[in-house]
Structures are given as structure tokens and as C-alpha cells.
Coordinates of C-alpha atoms and ligand atoms in Angstrom, one line a residue:
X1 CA 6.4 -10.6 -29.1
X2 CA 8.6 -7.7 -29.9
X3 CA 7.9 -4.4 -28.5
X4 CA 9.6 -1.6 -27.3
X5 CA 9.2 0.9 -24.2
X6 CA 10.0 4.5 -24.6
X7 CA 11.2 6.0 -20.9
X8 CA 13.5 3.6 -18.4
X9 CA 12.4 5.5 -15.7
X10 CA 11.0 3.5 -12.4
X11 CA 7.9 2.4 -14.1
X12 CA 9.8 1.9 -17.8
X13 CA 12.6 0.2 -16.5
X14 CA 10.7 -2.4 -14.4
X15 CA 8.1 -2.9 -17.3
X16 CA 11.1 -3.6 -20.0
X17 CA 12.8 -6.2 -17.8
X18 CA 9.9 -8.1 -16.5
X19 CA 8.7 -8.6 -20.0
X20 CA 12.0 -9.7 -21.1
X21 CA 11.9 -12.4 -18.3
X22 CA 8.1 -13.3 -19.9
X23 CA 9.9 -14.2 -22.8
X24 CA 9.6 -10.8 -24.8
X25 CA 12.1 -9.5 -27.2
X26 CA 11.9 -6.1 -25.9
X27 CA 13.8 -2.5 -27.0
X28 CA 14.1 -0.2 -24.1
X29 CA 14.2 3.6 -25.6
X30 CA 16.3 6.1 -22.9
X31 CA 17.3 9.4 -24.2
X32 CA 19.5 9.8 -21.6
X33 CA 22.5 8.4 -22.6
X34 CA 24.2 8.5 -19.4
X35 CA 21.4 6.1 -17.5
X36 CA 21.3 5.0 -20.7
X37 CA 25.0 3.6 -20.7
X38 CA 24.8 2.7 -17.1
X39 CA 21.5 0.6 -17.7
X40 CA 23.6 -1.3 -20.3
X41 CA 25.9 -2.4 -18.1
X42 CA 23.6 -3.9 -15.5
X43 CA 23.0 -0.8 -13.1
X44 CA 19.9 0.2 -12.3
X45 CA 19.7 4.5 -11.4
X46 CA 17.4 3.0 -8.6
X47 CA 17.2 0.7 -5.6
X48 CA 14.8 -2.2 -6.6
X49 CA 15.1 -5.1 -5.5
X50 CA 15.3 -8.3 -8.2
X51 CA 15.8 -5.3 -10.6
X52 CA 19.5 -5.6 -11.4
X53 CA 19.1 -9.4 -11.5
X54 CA 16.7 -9.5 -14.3
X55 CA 18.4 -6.9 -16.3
X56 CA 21.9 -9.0 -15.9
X57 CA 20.1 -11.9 -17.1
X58 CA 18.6 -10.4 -20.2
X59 CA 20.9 -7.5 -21.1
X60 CA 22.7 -9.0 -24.4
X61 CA 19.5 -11.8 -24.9
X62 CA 16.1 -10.6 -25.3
X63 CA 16.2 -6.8 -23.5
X64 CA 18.3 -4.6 -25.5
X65 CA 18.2 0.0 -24.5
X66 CA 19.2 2.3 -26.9
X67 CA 18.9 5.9 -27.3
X68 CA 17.5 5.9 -30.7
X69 CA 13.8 5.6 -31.4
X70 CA 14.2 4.3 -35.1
X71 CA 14.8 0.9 -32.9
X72 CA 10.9 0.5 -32.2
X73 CA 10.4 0.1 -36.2
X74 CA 10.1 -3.6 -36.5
X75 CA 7.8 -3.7 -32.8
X76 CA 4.5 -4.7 -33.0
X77 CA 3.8 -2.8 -29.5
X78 CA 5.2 0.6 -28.0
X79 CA 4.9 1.2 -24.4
X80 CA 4.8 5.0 -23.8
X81 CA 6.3 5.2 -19.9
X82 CA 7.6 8.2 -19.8
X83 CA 7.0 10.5 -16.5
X84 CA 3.8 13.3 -16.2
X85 CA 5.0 15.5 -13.3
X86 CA 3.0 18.4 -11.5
X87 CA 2.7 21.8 -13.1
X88 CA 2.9 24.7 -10.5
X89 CA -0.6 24.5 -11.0
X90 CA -1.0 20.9 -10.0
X91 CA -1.9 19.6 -13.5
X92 CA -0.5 17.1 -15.3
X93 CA 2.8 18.2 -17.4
X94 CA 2.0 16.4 -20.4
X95 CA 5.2 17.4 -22.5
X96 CA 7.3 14.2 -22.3
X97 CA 3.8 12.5 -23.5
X98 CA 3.5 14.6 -26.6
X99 CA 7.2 14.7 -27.8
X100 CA 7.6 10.5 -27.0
X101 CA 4.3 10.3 -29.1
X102 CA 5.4 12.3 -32.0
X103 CA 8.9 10.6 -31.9
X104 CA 7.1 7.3 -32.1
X105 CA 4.9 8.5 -34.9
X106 CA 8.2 9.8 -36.9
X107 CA 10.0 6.5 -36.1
X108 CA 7.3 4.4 -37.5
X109 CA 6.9 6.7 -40.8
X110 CA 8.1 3.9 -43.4
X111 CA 6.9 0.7 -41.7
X112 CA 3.9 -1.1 -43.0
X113 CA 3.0 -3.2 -40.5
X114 CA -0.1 -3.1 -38.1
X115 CA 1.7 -1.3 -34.4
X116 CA -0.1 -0.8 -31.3
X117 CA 0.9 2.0 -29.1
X118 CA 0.4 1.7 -25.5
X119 CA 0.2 4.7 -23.0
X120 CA 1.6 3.4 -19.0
X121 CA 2.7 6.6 -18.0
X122 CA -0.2 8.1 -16.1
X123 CA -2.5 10.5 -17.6
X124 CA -5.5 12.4 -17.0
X125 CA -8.3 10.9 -19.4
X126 CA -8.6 11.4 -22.6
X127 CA -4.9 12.1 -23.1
X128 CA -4.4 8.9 -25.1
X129 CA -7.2 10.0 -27.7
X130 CA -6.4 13.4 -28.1
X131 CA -3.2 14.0 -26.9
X132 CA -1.1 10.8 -28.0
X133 CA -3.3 9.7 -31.0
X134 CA -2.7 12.6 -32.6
X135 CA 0.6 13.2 -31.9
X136 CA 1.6 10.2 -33.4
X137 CA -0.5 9.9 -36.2
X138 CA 0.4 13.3 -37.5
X139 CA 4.1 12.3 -37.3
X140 CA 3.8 9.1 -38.9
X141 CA 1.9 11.3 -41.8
X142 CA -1.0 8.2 -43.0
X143 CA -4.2 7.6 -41.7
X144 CA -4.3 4.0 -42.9
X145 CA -5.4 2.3 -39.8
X146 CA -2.2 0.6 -39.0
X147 CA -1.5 2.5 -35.8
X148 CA -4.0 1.7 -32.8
X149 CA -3.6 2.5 -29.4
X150 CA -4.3 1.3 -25.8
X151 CA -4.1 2.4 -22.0
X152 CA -2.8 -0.2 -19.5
X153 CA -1.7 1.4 -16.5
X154 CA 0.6 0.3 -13.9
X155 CA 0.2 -0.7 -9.8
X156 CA 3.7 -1.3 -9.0
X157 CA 4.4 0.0 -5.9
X158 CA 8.2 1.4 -5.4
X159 CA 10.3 -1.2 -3.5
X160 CA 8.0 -4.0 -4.5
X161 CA 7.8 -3.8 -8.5
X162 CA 9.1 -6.9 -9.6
X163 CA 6.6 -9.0 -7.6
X164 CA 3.8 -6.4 -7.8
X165 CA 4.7 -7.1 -11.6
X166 CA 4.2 -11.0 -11.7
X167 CA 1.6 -10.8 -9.2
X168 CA -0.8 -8.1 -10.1
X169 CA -4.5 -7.8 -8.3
X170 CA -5.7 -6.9 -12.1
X171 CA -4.6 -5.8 -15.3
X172 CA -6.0 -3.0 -16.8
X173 CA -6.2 -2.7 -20.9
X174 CA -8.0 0.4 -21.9
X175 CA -8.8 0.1 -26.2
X176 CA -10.8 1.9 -28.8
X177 CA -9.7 -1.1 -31.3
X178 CA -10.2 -5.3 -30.5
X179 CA -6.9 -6.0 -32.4
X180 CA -5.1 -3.5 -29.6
X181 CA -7.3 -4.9 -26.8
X182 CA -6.1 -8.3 -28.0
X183 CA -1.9 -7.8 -28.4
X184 CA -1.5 -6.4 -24.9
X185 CA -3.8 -9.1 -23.1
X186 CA -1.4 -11.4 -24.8
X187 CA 1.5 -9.6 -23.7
X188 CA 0.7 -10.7 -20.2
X189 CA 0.3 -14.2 -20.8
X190 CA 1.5 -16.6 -18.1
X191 CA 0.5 -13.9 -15.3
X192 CA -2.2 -14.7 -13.8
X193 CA -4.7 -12.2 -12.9
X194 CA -8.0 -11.2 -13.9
X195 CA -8.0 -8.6 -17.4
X196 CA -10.4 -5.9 -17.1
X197 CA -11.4 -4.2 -20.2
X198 CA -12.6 -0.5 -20.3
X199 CA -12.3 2.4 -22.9
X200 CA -9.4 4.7 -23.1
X201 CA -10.4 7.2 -21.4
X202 CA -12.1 4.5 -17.9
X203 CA -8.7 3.2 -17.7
X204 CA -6.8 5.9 -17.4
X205 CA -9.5 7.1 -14.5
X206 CA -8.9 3.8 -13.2
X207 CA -5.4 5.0 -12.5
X208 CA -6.0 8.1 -10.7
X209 CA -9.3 7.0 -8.7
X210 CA -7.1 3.9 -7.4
X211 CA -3.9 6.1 -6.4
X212 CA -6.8 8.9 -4.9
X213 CA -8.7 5.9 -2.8
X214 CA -5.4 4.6 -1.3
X215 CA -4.3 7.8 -0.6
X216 CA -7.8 8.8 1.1
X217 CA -7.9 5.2 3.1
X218 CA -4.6 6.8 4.6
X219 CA -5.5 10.6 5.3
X220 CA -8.6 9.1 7.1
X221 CA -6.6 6.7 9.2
X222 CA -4.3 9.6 9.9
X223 CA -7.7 11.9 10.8
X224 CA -9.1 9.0 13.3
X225 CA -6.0 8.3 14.9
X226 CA -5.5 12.1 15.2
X227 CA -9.0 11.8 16.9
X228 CA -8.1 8.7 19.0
X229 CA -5.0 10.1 19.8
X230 CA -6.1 12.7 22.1
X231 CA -8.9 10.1 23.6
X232 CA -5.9 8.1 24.4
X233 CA -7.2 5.5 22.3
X234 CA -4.8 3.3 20.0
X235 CA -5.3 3.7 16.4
X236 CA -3.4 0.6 15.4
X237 CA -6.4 -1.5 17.6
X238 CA -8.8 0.3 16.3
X239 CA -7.7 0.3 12.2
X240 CA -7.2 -3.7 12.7
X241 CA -10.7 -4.5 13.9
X242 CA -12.0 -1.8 10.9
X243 CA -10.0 -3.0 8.4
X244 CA -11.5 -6.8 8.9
X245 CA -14.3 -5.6 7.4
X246 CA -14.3 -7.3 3.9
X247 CA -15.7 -4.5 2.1
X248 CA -12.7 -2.3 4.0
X249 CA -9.2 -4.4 3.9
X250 CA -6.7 -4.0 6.2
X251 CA -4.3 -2.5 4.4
X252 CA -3.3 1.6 4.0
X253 CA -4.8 2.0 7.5
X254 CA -1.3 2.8 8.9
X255 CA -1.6 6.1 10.4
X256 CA 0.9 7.9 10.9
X257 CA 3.3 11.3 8.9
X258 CA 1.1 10.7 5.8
X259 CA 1.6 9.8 2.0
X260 CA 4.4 10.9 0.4
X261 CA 6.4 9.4 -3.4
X262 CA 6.5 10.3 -6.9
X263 CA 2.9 9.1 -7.1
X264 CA 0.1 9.6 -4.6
X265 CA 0.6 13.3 -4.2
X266 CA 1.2 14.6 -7.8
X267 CA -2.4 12.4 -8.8
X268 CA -4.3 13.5 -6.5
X269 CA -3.5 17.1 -7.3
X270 CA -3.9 16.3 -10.8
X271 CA -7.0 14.7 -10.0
X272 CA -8.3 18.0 -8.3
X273 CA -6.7 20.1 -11.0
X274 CA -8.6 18.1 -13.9
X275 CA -11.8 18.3 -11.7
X276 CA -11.6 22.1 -10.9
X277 CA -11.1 22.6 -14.5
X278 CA -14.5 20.8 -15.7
X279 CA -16.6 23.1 -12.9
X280 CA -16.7 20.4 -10.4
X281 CA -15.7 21.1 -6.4
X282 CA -14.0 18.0 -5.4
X283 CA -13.8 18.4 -1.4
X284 CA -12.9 14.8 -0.6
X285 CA -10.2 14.8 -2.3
X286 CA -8.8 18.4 -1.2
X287 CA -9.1 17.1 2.2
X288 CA -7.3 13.9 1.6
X289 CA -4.1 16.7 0.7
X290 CA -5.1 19.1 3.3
X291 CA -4.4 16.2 6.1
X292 CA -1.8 14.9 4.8
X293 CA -0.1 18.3 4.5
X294 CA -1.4 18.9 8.2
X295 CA 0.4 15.7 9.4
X296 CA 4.5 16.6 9.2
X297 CA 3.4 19.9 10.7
X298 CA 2.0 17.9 14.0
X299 CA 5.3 16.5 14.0
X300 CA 7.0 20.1 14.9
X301 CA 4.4 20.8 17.0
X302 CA 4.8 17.5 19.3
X303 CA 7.6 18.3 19.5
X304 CA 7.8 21.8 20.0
X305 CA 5.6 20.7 23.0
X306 CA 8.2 18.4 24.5
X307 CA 11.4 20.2 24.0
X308 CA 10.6 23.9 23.7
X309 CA 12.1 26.6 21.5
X310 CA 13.8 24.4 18.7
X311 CA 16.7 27.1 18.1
X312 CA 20.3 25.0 18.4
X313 CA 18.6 22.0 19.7
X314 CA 20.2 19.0 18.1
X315 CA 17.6 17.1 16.3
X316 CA 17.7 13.5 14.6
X317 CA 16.1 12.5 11.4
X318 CA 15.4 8.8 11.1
X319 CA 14.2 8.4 7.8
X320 CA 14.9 10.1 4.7
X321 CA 12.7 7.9 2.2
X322 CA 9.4 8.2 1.4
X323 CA 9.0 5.3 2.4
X324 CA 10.9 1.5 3.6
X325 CA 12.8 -0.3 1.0
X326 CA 14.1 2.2 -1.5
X327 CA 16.0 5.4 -2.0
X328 CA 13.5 7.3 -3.5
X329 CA 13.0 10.7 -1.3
X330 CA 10.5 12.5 -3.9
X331 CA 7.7 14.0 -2.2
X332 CA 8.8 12.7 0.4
X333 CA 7.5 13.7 4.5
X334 CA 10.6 14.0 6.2
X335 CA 11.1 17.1 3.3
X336 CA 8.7 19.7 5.3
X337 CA 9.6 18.3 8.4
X338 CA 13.0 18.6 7.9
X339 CA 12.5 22.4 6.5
X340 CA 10.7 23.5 9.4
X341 CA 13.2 21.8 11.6
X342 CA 15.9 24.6 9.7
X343 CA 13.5 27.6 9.8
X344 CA 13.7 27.4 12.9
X345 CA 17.1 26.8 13.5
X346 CA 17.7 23.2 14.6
X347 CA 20.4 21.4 14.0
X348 CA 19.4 18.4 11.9
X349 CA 21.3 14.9 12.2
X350 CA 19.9 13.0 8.9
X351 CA 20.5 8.9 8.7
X352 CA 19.0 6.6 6.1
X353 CA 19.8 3.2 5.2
X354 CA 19.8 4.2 1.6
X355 CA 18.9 7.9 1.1
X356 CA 21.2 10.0 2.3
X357 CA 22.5 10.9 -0.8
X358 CA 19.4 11.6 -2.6
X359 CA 18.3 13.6 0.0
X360 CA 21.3 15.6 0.2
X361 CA 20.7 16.6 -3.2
X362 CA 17.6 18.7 -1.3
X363 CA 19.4 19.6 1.6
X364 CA 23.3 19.7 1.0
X365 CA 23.1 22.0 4.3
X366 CA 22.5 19.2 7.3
X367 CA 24.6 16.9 9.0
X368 CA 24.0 12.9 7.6
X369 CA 25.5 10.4 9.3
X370 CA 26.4 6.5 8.3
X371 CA 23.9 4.6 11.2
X372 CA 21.4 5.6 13.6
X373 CA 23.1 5.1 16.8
X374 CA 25.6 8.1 15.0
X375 CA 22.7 10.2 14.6
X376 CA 21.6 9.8 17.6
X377 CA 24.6 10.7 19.7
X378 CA 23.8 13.8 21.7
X379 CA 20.8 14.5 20.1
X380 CA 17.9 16.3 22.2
X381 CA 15.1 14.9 20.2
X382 CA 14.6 12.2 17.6
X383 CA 11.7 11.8 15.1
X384 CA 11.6 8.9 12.7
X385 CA 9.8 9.7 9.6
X386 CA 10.3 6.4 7.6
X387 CA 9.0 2.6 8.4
X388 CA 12.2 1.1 7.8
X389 CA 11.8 -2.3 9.6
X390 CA 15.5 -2.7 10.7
X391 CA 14.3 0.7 13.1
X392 CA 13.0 -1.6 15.3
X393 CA 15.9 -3.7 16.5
X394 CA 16.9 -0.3 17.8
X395 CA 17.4 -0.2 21.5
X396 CA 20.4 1.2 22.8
X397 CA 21.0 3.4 20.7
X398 CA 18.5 5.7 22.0
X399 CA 21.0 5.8 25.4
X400 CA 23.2 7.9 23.5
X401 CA 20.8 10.9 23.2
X402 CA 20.7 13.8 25.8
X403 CA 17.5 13.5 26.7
X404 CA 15.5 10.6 25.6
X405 CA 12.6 12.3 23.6
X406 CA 11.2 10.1 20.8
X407 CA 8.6 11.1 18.4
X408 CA 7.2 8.4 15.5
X409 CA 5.8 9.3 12.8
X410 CA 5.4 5.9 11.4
X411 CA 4.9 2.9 13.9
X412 CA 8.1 0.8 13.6
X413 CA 10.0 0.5 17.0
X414 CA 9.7 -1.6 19.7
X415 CA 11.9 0.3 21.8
X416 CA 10.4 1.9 25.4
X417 CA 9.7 5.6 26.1
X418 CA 8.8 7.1 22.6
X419 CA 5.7 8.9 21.2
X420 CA 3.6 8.0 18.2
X421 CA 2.3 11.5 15.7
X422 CA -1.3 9.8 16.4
X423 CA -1.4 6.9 19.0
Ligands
LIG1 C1 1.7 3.9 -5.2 C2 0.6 2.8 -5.3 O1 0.5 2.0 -4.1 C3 0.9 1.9 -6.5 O2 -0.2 1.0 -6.7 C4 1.0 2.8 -7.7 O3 1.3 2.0 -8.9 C5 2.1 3.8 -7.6 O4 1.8 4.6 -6.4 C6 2.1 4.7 -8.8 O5 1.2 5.4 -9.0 O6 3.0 4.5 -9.6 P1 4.2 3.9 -4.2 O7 4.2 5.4 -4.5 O8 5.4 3.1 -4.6 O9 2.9 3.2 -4.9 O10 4.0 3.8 -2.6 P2 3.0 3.2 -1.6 O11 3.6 1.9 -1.1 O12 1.7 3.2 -2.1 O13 3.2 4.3 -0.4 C7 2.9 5.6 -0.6 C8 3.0 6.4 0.7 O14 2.0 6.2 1.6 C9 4.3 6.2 1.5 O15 4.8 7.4 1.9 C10 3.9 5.4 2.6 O16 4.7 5.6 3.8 C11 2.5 5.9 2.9 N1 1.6 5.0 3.5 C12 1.2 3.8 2.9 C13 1.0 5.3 4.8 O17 1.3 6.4 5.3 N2 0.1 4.4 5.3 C14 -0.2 3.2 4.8 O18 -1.0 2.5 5.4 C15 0.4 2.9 3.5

């Protein structure tokens, strides 16, 4: 099929070249003609891997990006992935929905052939009916019934995309019309994995509930092993023999600094904005932020406990990321743990195996270094704040600290004397 994706963000960019390797002549729209450009050439603006791979292998066959949107006209489908950041208030920013929509709608203006248009970026419901659907249709300027539209969110986790993308638990096509329902189930073709069906507006709920369910599964772990932690019981024992409970799973029990990314905490404020707004009180969900805002703070105050007055200690930072495998730092926990660790006048020594730029975007200010066992030289404390598995092959570097005081706030090394945030 030939369709087009509006956005080559994380989730635009990984969309457009895995449907170009299903077979999919597909038109990648990027206003930005700098990633733009860069995209062209084969570089991704993001660590992912098998990303680069598939874009080299398609780039001049079947995936083509371009800055303009008159390239959709001739698509039969248009994904609309652009991003929906948090308002100050915690909403939903809906503006990059509403001007890709109208541009679509204006792009599409002579064509006479039936065009589905797909929202991916997530949105609170109802934003496909009465945001998009109108933006479009009053650009494209006739109510003929050519247009229709659908919802199909994403699950790709950062790091992960490509074979989160191939190998998806569902696939979620939210339609007000059968024809739309129909295009984007055929779409994903070849993948296999079950299609549920739904109505705009349960689809895009689908979205948020899933993002708020995984992000509660982890503020309870983190609340238990906060509880077992002072009982000197080990959370990791006890979250493997809960989460062998079928109805459980065990995974997103890993307790430790909390959630962080460009995902988990903007939906669940959006998800407690959009409730708020309609009358209801939605406590689980506050609570679920409320921990996991609570969590970097314990990590201060462990070590507060352990090394005293923080002013001109020497502090290292293992973990810049929000999480392993990526250079993504947004939202990420070592951000308030790092500013509290300069309120109060610590010197920070930063080291990530692939953030330390992106994070010095944030804080320009500290010290980054090129490996651990640099960071850790003379330090009086060390916290690690990402579960990068190549942490635990360290060893001796830990000898090089002043004083050997190691706090975890994700449980990743193997070396002796250290300290988990809740175990
Ligand atoms: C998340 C969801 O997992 C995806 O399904 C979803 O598509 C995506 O958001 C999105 O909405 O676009 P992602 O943000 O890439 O994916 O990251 P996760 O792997 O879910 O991790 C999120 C955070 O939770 C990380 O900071 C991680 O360290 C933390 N985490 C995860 C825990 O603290 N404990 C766990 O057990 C699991």
C-alpha cells in the first residue's frame, strides 16, 4: 500500500521504516528539514537499535521523507505521529495534532480518491472525532465521504521498537467507518498478532489506561519494596513469587528510582488532567505520580544518611538515561536527583554509555566523564540511576572511590558492599 506518516519523531520514524520493510511504499513527512536531511542520509536523531539498518535498506526503494505534505496526495493512508507533550497544566498539548491535521486536509484538497487518516500519536479520547476530523475535513473543504479516519496506537517501548514492532502483544485499530477498520488491519499483514477492534474514542483509552497500568504495576512495586525494605525483606524475592501469578506477570515489578521517559509520566498526568476536568477524583492514579516523585527524593535522603552534609562532597552519577539501551534522558530520574545533588552543593561526576550529551543539554554545569571507573575516581558516594546491564561487570572500579558508599537505584550490579533505594 502506499501511505504516508506525518512526524519522524521516535514513534514516526520507527513506524515509516518498519512498514517499508513490510513491503509498503511509504512517504515519511518531517518539517524539520535538518532531521529531515540527516534522516535521508541514513542517520537516525536517535539511538535505536536495527533503526539505521532498515532506513539504509529502504531509503531510495520503497521509504522516501520529505518536508512537503503535498507528497501524501496519491496515499491511500496517513499516519498522524506527531508528538502531544504536557501543558503546564498537565494536559495534553494538542497543537502539533491540529496543524498536521489541517495540513493533511489542505494537501488532499484536489484528490478524488477514498484516504484514511490514521491518528498514532497519543491522544486523550475523542481527539480523533473532534479534534482531527474536523481539522481535516474543514481544510480539504468537501464533505463527500472520501476522508475516514482511525486510531491505532503504538506499544513500542524506546530501545526495543523494531522488535516491539514485528512482534506486538496486540494491535489496536480504533474506526467509526469498516472501509478504515479494513485498510489499516491490512497494513499489518504478515505480523502476527491478535487485532482488536474498538471505537475511536476506546482505543485511544486503550493507550493511556495501558501506559497508566504499567506505570502503577511499578509505583506499587516501588511502595512494597519501600515497605520490605525497612523489614529487611528483599523485594526482588518477593515481586518474583507475586509476579508468577498468571493474572499478575512478572514483568514492571522492578522496584527501584521509579518511571521516568517521554511517555509514562506525561500520560498519566494527562490521564489525571482529562479526569479532573470531567468532575472525577482519580486517587490511584495521583498516587502512582506521587511515589514515583517520592522515589529520587529517597535517593538524597539515603544518602544524606550515609555521607552527611552533601556540600563539596564528590558525588558520581551512573546513569543518565531514563532507562538501559538508549540515549533518551526526557523525564528522566537521574534529572531531580541530579538537581538536588546541586542545590545542595555537590559536586556531580555524570557517566553514561550514551547520554552524556543529551543530558548536558539539561545540565551544561557538571563534570561528565567518558567511563565509569573515571567517574568514580575520588568520588565520596556513587548512585546509579540507570539499569544499564554492562553496570554490572563493574568491580574494581569501585576501589577507586574515597570511601566505598554505593547507593542503587535500579538493581543492576553484582559488585559487593552497595545499597539498593528499596531492598
Ligand atoms: C512505554 C511503554 O512500555 C510502551 O508500551 C509505550 O508504547 C511507550 O511507553 C509509549 O507510550 O510510547 P518506554 O517509555 O519506552 O515505553 O519505556 P519502558 O520500557 O516502559 O520504561 C519506562 C520507565 O519505567 C523507565 O524509566 C524504566 O526504568 C522504568 N521501569 C520499567 C521500572 O522502574 N521498573 C520496571 O519494572 C519497568
Amino acid at each position: 500500500m502506499r501511505i504516508s506518516i506525518i512526524g519522524a519523531g521516535y514513534v514516526g520514524l520507527v513506524t515509516a521504516a518498519c512498514f517499508s520493510e513490510l513491503g509498503h511504499e511509504v512517504h515519511l513527512v518531517e518539517i524539520d528539514r535538518e532531521k529531515a536531511g540527516a534522516i535521508d542520509r541514513g542517520i537516525a536523531p536517535f539511538h535505536e537499535p536495527g533503526l539505521e539498518a532498515l532506513l539504509k535498506k529502504h531509503l531510495l526503494r520503497n521509504l522516501e521523507i520529505t518536508c512537503e505534505y503535498q507528497e501524501i496526495a496519491g496515499s491511500e493512508c496517513t499516519f498522524i505521529c506527531v508528538g502531544t507533550p504536557s501543558s503546564p497544566d498537565g494536559s495534553a498539548d494538542l497543537c502539533f495534532i491540529r496543524s498536521a491535521a489541517h495540513s493533511i486536509g489542505d494537501a488532499l484538497k484536489g484528490e478524488g480518491d477514498p484516504h484514511t487518516v490514521v491518528v498514532k500519536s497519543t491522544v486523550p479520547p475523542g481527539t480523533t472525532r473532534t479534534v482531527v476530523a474536523p481539522a481535516v475535513m474543514e481544510a480539504f473543504g468537501r464533505q463527500d465521504g472520501l476522508i475516514t479516519f482511525a486510531m491505532n496506537p503504538e506499544f513500542l517501548r524506546e530501545g526495543r521498537a523494531v522488535e516491539d514492532f514485528f512482534h506486538p502483544d496486540r494491535i489496536v485499530i480504533g474506526y467509526s467507518e469498516d472501509i478504515a477498520c479494513r485498510k489499516v488491519a491490512a497494513l499489518y499483514d504478515g505480523i502476527d498478532a491478535p487485532i482488536v477492534t474498538s471505537g475511536l474514542e476506546a482505543a485511544e483509552m486503550i493507550k493511556y489506561a495501558s501506559n497508566a497500568f504499567l506505570a502503577a504495576k511499578i509505583s506499587f512495586s516501588n511502595e512494597i519494596g519501600n515497605i520490605c525494605k525497612r523489614l529487611g525483606i528483599d523485594v526482588y524475592e518477593v515481586m518474583r513469587g507475586v509476579g508468577l501469578d498468571t493474572r499478575i506477570s512478572p514483568q514492571f515489578l522492578n522496584a527501584g528510582a521509579g518511571f521516568g521517559g517521554s511517555c509514562f509520566p506525561k500520560d498519566v498526568s494527562a490521564l489525571i488532567h482529562l479526569a479532573e476536568s470531567i468532575g472525577e477524583e482519580p486517587r490511584i492514579l495521583k498516587s502512582v505520580m506521587e511515589v514515583n516523585e517520592h522515589q529520587a527524593f529517597r535517593m538524597i535522603t539515603m544518602l544524606e544518611s550515609r555521607i552527611g552534609d552533601l556540600c563539596g562532597k564528590q558525588v558520581a552519577v551512573l546513569g543518565l538515561a531514563f532507562k538501559d539501551n538508549t540515549d533518551d534522558v526526557r523525564d528522566s530520574r537521574a534529572i531531580p536527583v541530579i538537581s538536588a545533588l546541586v542545590d545542595r552543593g555537590a559536586v556531580v561526576r555524570a557517566f553514561d554509555p550514551l547520554a552524556n550529551t543529551a543530558m548536558a543539554r539539561i545540565f551544561p554545569g557538571i563534570n561528565y566523564y567518558g567511563s565509569a571507573e573515571e567517574a568514580l575516581t575520588g568520588a565520596d558516594a556513587c548512585l546509579v540511576m540507570t539499569e544499564w546491564p554492562e553496570f554490572a561487570q563493574l568491580e574494581d572500579e569501585f576501589d577507586r572511590m574515597k570511601s566505598r558508599v554505593i547507593i542503587e537505584g535500579r538493581r543492576i550490579l553484582t559488585c559487593k558492599e552497595k545499597e539498593g533505594i528499596c531492598w
